PDB file of C-alpha atoms in Angstrom:
ATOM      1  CA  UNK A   1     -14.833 -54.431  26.463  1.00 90.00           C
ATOM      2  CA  UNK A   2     -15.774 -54.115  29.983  1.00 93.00           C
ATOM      3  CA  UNK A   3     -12.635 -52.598  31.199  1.00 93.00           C
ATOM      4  CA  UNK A   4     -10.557 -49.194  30.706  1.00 94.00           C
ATOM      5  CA  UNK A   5      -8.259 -47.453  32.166  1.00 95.00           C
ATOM      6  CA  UNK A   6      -9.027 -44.531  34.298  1.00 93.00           C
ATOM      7  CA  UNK A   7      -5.737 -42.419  35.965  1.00 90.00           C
ATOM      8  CA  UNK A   8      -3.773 -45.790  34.982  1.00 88.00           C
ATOM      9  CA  UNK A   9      -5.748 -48.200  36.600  1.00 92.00           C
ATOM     10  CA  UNK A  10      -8.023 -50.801  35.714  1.00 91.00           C
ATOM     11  CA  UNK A  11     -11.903 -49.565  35.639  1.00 94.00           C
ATOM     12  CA  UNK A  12     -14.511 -52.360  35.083  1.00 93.00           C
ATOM     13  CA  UNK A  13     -17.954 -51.298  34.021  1.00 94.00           C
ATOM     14  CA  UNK A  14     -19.486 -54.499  36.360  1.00 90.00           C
ATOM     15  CA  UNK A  15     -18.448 -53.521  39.585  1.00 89.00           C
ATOM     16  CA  UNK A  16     -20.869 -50.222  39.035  1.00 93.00           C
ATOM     17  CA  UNK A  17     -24.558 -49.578  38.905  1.00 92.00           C
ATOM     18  CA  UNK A  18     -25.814 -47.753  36.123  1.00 93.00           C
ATOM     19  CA  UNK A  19     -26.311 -45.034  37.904  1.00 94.00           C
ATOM     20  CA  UNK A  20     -22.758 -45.042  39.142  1.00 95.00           C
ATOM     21  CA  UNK A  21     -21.427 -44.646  36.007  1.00 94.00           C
ATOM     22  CA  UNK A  22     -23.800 -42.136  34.621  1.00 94.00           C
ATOM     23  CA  UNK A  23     -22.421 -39.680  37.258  1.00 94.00           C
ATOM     24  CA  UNK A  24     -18.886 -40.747  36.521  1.00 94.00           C
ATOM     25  CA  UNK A  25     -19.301 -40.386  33.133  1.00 94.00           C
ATOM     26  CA  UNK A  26     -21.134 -37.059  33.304  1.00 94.00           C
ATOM     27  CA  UNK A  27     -17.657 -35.703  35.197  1.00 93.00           C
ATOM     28  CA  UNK A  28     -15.987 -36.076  31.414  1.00 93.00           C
ATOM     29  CA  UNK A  29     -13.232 -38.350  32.700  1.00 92.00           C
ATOM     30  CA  UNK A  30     -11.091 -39.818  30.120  1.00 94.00           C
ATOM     31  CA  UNK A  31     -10.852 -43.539  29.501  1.00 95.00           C
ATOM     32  CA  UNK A  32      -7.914 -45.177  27.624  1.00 93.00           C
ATOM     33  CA  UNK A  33      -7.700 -48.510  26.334  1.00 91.00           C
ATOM     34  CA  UNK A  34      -5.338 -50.774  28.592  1.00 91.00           C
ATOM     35  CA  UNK A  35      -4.017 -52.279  25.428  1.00 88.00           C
ATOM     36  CA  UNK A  36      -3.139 -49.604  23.097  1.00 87.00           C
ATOM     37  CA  UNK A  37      -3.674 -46.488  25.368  1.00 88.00           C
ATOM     38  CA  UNK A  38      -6.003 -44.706  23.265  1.00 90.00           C
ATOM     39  CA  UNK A  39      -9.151 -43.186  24.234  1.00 92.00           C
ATOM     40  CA  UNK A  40     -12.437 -45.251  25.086  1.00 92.00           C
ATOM     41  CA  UNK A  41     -16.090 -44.057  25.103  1.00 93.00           C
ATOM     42  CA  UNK A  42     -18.346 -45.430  27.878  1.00 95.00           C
ATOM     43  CA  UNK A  43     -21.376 -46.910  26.562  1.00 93.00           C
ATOM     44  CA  UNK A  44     -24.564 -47.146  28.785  1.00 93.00           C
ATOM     45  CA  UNK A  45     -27.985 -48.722  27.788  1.00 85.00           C
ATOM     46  CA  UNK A  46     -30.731 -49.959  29.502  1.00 82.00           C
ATOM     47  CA  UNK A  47     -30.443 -52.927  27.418  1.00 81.00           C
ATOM     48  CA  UNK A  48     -26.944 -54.230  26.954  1.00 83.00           C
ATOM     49  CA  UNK A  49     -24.442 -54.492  30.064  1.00 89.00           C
ATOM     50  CA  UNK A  50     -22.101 -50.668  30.102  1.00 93.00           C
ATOM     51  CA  UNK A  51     -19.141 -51.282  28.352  1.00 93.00           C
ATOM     52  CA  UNK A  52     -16.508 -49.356  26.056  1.00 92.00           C
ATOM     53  CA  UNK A  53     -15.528 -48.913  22.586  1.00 89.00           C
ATOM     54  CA  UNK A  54     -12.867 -47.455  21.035  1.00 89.00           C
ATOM     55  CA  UNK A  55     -13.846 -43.798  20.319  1.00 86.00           C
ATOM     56  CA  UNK A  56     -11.583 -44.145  16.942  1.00 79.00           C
ATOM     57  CA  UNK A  57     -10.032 -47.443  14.819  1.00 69.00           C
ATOM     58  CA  UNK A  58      -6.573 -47.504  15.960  1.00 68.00           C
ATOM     59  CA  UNK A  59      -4.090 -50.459  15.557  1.00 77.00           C
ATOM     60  CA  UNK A  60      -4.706 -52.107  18.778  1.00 81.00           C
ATOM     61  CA  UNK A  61      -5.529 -56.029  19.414  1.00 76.00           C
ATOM     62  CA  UNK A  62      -9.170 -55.572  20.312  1.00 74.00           C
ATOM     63  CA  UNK A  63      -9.852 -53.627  17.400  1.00 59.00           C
ATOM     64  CA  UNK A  64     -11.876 -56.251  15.217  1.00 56.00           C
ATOM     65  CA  UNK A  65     -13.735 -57.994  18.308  1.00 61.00           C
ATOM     66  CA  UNK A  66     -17.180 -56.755  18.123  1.00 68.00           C
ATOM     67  CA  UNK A  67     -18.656 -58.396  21.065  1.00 80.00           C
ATOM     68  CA  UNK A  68     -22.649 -58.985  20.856  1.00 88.00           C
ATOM     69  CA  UNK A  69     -24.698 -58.023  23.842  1.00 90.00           C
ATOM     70  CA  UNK A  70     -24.674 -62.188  24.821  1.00 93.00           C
ATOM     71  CA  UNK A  71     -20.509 -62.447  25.069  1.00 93.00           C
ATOM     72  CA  UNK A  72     -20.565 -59.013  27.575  1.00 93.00           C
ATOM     73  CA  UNK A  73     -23.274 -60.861  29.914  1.00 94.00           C
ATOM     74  CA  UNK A  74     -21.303 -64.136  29.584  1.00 96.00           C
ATOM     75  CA  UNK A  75     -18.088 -62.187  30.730  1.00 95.00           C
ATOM     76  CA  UNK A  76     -20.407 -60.391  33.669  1.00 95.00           C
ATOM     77  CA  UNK A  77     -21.525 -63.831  35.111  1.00 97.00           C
ATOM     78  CA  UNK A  78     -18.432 -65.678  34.746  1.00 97.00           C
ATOM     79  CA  UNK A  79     -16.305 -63.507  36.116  1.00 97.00           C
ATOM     80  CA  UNK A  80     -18.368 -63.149  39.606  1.00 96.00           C
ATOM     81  CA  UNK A  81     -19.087 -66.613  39.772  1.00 97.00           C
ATOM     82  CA  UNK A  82     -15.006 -66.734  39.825  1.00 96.00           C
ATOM     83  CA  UNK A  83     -14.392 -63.798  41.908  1.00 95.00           C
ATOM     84  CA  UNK A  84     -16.607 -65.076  45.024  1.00 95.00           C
ATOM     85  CA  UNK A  85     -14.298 -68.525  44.394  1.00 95.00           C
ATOM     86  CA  UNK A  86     -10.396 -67.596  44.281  1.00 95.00           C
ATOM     87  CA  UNK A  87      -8.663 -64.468  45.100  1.00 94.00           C
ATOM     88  CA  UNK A  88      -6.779 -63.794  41.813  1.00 96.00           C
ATOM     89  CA  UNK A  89      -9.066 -63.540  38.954  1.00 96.00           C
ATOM     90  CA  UNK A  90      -9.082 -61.462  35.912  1.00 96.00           C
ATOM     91  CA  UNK A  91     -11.592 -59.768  33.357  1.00 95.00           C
ATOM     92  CA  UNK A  92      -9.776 -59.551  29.945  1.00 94.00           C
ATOM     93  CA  UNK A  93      -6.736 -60.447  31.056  1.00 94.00           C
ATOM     94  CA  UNK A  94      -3.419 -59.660  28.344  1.00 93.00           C
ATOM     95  CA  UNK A  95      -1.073 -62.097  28.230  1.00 93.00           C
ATOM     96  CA  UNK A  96       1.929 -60.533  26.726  1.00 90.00           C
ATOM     97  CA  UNK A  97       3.706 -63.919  25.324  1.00 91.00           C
ATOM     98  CA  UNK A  98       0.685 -65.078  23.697  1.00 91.00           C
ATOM     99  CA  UNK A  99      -0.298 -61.778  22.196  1.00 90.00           C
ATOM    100  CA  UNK A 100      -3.444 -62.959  23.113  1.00 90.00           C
ATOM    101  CA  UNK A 101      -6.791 -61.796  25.828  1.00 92.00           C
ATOM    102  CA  UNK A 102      -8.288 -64.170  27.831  1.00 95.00           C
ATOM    103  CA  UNK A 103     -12.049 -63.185  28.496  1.00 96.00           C
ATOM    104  CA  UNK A 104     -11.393 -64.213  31.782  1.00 97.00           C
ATOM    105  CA  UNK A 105      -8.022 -65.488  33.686  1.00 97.00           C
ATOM    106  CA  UNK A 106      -7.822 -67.187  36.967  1.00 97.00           C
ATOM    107  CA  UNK A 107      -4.369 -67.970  38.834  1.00 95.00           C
ATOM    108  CA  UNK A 108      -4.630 -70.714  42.139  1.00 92.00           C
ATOM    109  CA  UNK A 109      -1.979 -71.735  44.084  1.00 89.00           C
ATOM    110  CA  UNK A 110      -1.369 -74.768  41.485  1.00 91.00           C
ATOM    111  CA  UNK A 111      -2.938 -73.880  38.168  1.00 93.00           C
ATOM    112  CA  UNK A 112      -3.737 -70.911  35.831  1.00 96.00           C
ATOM    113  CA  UNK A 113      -6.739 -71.185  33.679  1.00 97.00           C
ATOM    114  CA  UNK A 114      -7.644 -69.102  30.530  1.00 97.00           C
ATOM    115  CA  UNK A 115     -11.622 -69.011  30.154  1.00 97.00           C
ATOM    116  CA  UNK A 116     -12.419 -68.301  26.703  1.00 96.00           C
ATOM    117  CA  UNK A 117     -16.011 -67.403  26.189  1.00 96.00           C
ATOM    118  CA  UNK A 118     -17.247 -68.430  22.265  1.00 93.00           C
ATOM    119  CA  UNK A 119     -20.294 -66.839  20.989  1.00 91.00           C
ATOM    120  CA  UNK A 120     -19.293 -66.906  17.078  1.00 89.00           C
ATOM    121  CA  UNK A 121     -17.515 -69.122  14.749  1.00 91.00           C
ATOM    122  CA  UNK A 122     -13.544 -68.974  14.319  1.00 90.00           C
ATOM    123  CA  UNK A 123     -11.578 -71.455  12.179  1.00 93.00           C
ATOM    124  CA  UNK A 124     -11.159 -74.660  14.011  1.00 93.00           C
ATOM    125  CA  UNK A 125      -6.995 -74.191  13.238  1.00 93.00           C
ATOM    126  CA  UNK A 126      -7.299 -70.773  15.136  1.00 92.00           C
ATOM    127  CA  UNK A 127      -9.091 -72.055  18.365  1.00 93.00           C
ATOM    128  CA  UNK A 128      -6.409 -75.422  18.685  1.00 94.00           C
ATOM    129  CA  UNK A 129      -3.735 -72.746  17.827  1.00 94.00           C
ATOM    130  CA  UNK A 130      -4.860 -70.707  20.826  1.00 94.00           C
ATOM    131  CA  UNK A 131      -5.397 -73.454  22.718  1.00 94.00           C
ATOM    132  CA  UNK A 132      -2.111 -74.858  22.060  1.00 95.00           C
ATOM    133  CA  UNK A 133      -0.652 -71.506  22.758  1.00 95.00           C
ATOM    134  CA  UNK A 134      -2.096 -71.492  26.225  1.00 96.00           C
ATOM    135  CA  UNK A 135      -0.990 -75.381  26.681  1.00 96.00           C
ATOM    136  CA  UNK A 136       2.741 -74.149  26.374  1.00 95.00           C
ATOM    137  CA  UNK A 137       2.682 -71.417  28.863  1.00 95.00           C
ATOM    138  CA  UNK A 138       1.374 -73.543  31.423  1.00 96.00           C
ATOM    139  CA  UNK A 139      -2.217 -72.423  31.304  1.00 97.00           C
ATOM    140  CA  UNK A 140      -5.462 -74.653  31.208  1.00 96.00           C
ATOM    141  CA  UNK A 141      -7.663 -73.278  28.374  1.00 95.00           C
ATOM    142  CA  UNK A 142     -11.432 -73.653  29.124  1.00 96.00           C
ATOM    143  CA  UNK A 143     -13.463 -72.490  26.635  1.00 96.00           C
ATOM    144  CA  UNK A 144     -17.431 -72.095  26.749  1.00 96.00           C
ATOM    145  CA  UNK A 145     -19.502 -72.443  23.795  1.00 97.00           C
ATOM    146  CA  UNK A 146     -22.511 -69.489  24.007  1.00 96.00           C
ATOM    147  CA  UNK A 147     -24.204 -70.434  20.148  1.00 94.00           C
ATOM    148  CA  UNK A 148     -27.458 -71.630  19.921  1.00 93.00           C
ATOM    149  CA  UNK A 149     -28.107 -75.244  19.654  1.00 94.00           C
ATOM    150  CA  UNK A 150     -30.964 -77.080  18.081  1.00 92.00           C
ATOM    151  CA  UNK A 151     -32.272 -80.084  20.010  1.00 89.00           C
ATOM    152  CA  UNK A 152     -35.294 -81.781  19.106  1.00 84.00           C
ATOM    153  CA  UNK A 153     -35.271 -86.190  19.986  1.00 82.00           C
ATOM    154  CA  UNK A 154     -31.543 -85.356  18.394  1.00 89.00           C
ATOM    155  CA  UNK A 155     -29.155 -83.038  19.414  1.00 93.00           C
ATOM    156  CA  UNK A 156     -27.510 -80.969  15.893  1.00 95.00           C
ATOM    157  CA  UNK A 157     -24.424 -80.647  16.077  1.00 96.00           C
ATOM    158  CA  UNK A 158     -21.855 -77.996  13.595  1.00 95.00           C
ATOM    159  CA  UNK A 159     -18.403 -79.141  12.767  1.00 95.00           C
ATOM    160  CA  UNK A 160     -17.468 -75.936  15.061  1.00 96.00           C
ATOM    161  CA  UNK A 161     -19.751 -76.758  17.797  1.00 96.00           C
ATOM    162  CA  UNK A 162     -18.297 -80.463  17.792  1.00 96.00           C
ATOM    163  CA  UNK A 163     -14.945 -78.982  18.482  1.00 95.00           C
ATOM    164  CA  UNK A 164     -16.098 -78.555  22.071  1.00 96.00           C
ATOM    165  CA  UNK A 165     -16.941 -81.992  23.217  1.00 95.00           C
ATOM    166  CA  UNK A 166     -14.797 -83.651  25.586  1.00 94.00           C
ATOM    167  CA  UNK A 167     -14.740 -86.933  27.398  1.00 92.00           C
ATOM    168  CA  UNK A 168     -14.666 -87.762  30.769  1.00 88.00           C
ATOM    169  CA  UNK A 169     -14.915 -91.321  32.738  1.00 86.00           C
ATOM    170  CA  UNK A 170     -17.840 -90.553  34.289  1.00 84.00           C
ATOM    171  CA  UNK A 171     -19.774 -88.553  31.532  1.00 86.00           C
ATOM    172  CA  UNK A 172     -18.410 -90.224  28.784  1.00 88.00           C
ATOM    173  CA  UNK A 173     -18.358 -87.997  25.225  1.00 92.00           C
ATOM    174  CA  UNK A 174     -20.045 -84.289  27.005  1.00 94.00           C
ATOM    175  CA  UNK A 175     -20.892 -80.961  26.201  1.00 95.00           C
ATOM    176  CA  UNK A 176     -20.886 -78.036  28.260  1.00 95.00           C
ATOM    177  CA  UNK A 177     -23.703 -75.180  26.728  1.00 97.00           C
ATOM    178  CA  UNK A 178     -24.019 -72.211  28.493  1.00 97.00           C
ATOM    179  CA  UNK A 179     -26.977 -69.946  28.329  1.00 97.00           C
ATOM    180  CA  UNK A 180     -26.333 -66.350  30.051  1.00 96.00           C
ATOM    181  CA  UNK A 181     -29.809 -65.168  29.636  1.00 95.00           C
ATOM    182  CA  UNK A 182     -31.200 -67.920  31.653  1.00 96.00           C
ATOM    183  CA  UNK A 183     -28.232 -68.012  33.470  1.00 97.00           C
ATOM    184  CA  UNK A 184     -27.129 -71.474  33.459  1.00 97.00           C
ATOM    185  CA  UNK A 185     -25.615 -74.511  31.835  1.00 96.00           C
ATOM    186  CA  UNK A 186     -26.870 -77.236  30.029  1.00 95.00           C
ATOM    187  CA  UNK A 187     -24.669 -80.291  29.931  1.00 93.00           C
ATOM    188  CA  UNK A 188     -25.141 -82.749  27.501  1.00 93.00           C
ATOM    189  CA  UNK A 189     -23.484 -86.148  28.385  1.00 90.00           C
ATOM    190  CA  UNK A 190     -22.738 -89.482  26.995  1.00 88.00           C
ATOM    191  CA  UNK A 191     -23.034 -88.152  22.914  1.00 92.00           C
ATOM    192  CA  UNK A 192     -23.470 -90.464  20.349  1.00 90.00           C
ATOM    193  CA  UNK A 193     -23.580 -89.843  16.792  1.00 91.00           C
ATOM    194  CA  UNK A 194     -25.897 -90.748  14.410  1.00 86.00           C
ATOM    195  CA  UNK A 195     -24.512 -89.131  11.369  1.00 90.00           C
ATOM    196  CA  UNK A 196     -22.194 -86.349  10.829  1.00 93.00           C
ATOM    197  CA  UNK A 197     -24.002 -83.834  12.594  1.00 94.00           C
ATOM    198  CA  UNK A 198     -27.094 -85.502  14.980  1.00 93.00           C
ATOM    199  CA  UNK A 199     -25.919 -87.422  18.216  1.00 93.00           C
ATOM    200  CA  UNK A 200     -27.621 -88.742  20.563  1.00 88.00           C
ATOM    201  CA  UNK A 201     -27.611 -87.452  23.939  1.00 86.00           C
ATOM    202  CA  UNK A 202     -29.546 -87.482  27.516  1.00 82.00           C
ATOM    203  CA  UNK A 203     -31.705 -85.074  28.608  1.00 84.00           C
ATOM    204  CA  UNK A 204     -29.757 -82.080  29.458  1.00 90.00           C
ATOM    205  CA  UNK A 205     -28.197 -81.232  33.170  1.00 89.00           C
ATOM    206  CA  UNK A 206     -29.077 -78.171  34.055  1.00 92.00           C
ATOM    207  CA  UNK A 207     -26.374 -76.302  36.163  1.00 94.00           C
ATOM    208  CA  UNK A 208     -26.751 -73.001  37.437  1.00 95.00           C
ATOM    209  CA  UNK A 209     -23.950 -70.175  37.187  1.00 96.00           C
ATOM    210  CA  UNK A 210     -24.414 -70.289  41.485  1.00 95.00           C
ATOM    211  CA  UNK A 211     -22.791 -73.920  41.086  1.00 93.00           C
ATOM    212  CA  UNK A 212     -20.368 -73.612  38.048  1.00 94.00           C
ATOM    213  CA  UNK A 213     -16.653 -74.678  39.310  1.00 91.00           C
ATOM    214  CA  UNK A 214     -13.581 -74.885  37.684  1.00 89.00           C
ATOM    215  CA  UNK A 215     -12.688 -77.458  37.182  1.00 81.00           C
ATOM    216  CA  UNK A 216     -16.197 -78.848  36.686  1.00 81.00           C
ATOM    217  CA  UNK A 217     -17.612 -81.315  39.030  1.00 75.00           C
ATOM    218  CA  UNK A 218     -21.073 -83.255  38.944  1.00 69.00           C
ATOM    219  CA  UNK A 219     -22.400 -85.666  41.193  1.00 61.00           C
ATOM    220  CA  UNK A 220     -22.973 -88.798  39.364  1.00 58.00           C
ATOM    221  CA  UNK A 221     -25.590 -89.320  36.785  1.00 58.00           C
ATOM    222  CA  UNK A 222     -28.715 -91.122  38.691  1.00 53.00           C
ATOM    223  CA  UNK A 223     -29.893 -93.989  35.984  1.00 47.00           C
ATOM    224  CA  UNK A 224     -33.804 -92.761  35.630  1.00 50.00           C
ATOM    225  CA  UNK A 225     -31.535 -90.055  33.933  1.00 56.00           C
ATOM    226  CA  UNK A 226     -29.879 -92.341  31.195  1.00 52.00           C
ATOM    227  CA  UNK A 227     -33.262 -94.668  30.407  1.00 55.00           C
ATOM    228  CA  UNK A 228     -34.277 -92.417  28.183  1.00 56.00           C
ATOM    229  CA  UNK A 229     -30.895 -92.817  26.275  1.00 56.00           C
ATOM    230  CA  UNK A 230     -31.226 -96.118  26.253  1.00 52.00           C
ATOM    231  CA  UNK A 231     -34.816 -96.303  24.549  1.00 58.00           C
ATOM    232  CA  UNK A 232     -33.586 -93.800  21.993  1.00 58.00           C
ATOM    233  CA  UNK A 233     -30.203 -95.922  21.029  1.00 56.00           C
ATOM    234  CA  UNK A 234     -31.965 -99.090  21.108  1.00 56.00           C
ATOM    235  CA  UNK A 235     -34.600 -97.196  18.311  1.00 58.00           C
ATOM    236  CA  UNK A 236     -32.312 -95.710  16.339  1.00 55.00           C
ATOM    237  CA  UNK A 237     -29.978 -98.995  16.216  1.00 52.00           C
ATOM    238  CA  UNK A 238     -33.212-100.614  14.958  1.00 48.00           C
ATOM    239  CA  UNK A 239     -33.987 -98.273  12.394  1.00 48.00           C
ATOM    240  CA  UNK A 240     -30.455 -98.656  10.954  1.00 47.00           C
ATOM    241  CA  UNK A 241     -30.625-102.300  11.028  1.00 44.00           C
ATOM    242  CA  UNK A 242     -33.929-102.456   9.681  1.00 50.00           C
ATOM    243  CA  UNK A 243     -32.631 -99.775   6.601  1.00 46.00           C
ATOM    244  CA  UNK A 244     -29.182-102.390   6.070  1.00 45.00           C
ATOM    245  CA  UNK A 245     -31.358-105.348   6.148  1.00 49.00           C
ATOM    246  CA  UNK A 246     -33.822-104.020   3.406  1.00 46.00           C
ATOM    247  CA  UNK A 247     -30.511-102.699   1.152  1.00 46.00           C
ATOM    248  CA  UNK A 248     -29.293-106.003   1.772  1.00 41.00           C
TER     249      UNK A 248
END
């Protein structure tokens, strides 16, 4: 977690240097969880971004998410990339209906979104249960897959990971990857499967956290980008005409 509460209000461990928070932390001021009120420790490496941990197990709704060192710097980078964009935006926001935290929650003067930042696998039920959760109260889920991918001419694809393409007009069948430690995105657009896990895909957009929006917006695709599609779908429809014709 990368909040606490210090004298009942919200402390986050981003808006301070390192430094900062060794000397606050050397004062032995007490840090309670904003969820269940009990008290927090305040971790500080030189490796992962400062955050705190429950200095006991208590029944409290955060108390089985172990974040990894990549979801805490997703949060980090997100969440100022959104801050220097709208006024209202929150870092693990609870939302009290849902029983449920948004990593990151951001309220315009016509929509509230939910960003949901996914680093490990859940049941697909639980994330269209959460998303349909979200749907209901009125609030856009956007949710940003962190795993690894493995790319080589095709792009790999796990039933989880598949749950996050979408479709658009312009970028047909897409997927939005986002890399914290390079501090980007890589969009994949106009997907096309092969079999049930390789697709097809063009070379991917690179889009820095600087130019992330919400919603997301992209100029249009130049067509020197999509050639090299084209030369791969044209192969691989030989190759599986070629395979048919010799069964045949």
């Amino acid at each position: 977690m990368l909040t606490a509460l210090l004298e009942q209000k919200v402390f986050t461990t981003i808006q301070f240097t390192r430094e900062e928070l060794r000397r606050i932390r050397s004062k032995g001021v007490p840090f309670h969880c904003p969820y269940c009120a009990s008290p927090m420790s305040l971790r500080i490496g030189n490796r992962n971004i400062p955050h705190f941990a429950h200095m006991s197990r208590p029944e409290c709704i955060v108390e089985n998410q172990n974040e990894s060192p990549k979801h805490l710097l997703s949060k980090q980078l997100l969440y100022d990339r959104l801050n220097s964009l709208y006024r209202d935006v929150r870092l693990e926001h609870y939302l009290k209906e849902l029983n449920q935290i948004a990593d990151i929650y951001v309220k315009t003067d016509s929509r509230k979104i939910a960003v949901e930042i996914q680093c490990s696998n859940i049941p697909i039920p639980e994330l269209e249960q959460r998303t349909h959760g979200y749907l209901r109260d009125g609030i856009t889920p956007f949710w940003v897959l962190t795993q690894s991918l493995k790319r080589k001419k095709l792009l790999k694809l796990s039933s989880f990971q598949q749950a996050f393409i979408r479709y658009s007009p312009q970028l047909h069948y897409f997927l939005l990857h986002f890399l914290p430690e390079l501090n980007s995105f890589h969009l994949y657009t106009h997907l096309y499967p092969v079999s049930i896990s390789n697709f097809i895909s063009t070379a991917p957009v690179i889009i820095p956290v600087s130019q992330f929006t919400l919603p997301l917006t992209i100029s249009e695709l130049p067509f020197h980008h999509l050639k090299p599609l084209i030369r791969i779908i044209r192969s691989a429809r030989y190759f599986w005409l070629t395979i048919f014709y010799i069964d045949i």
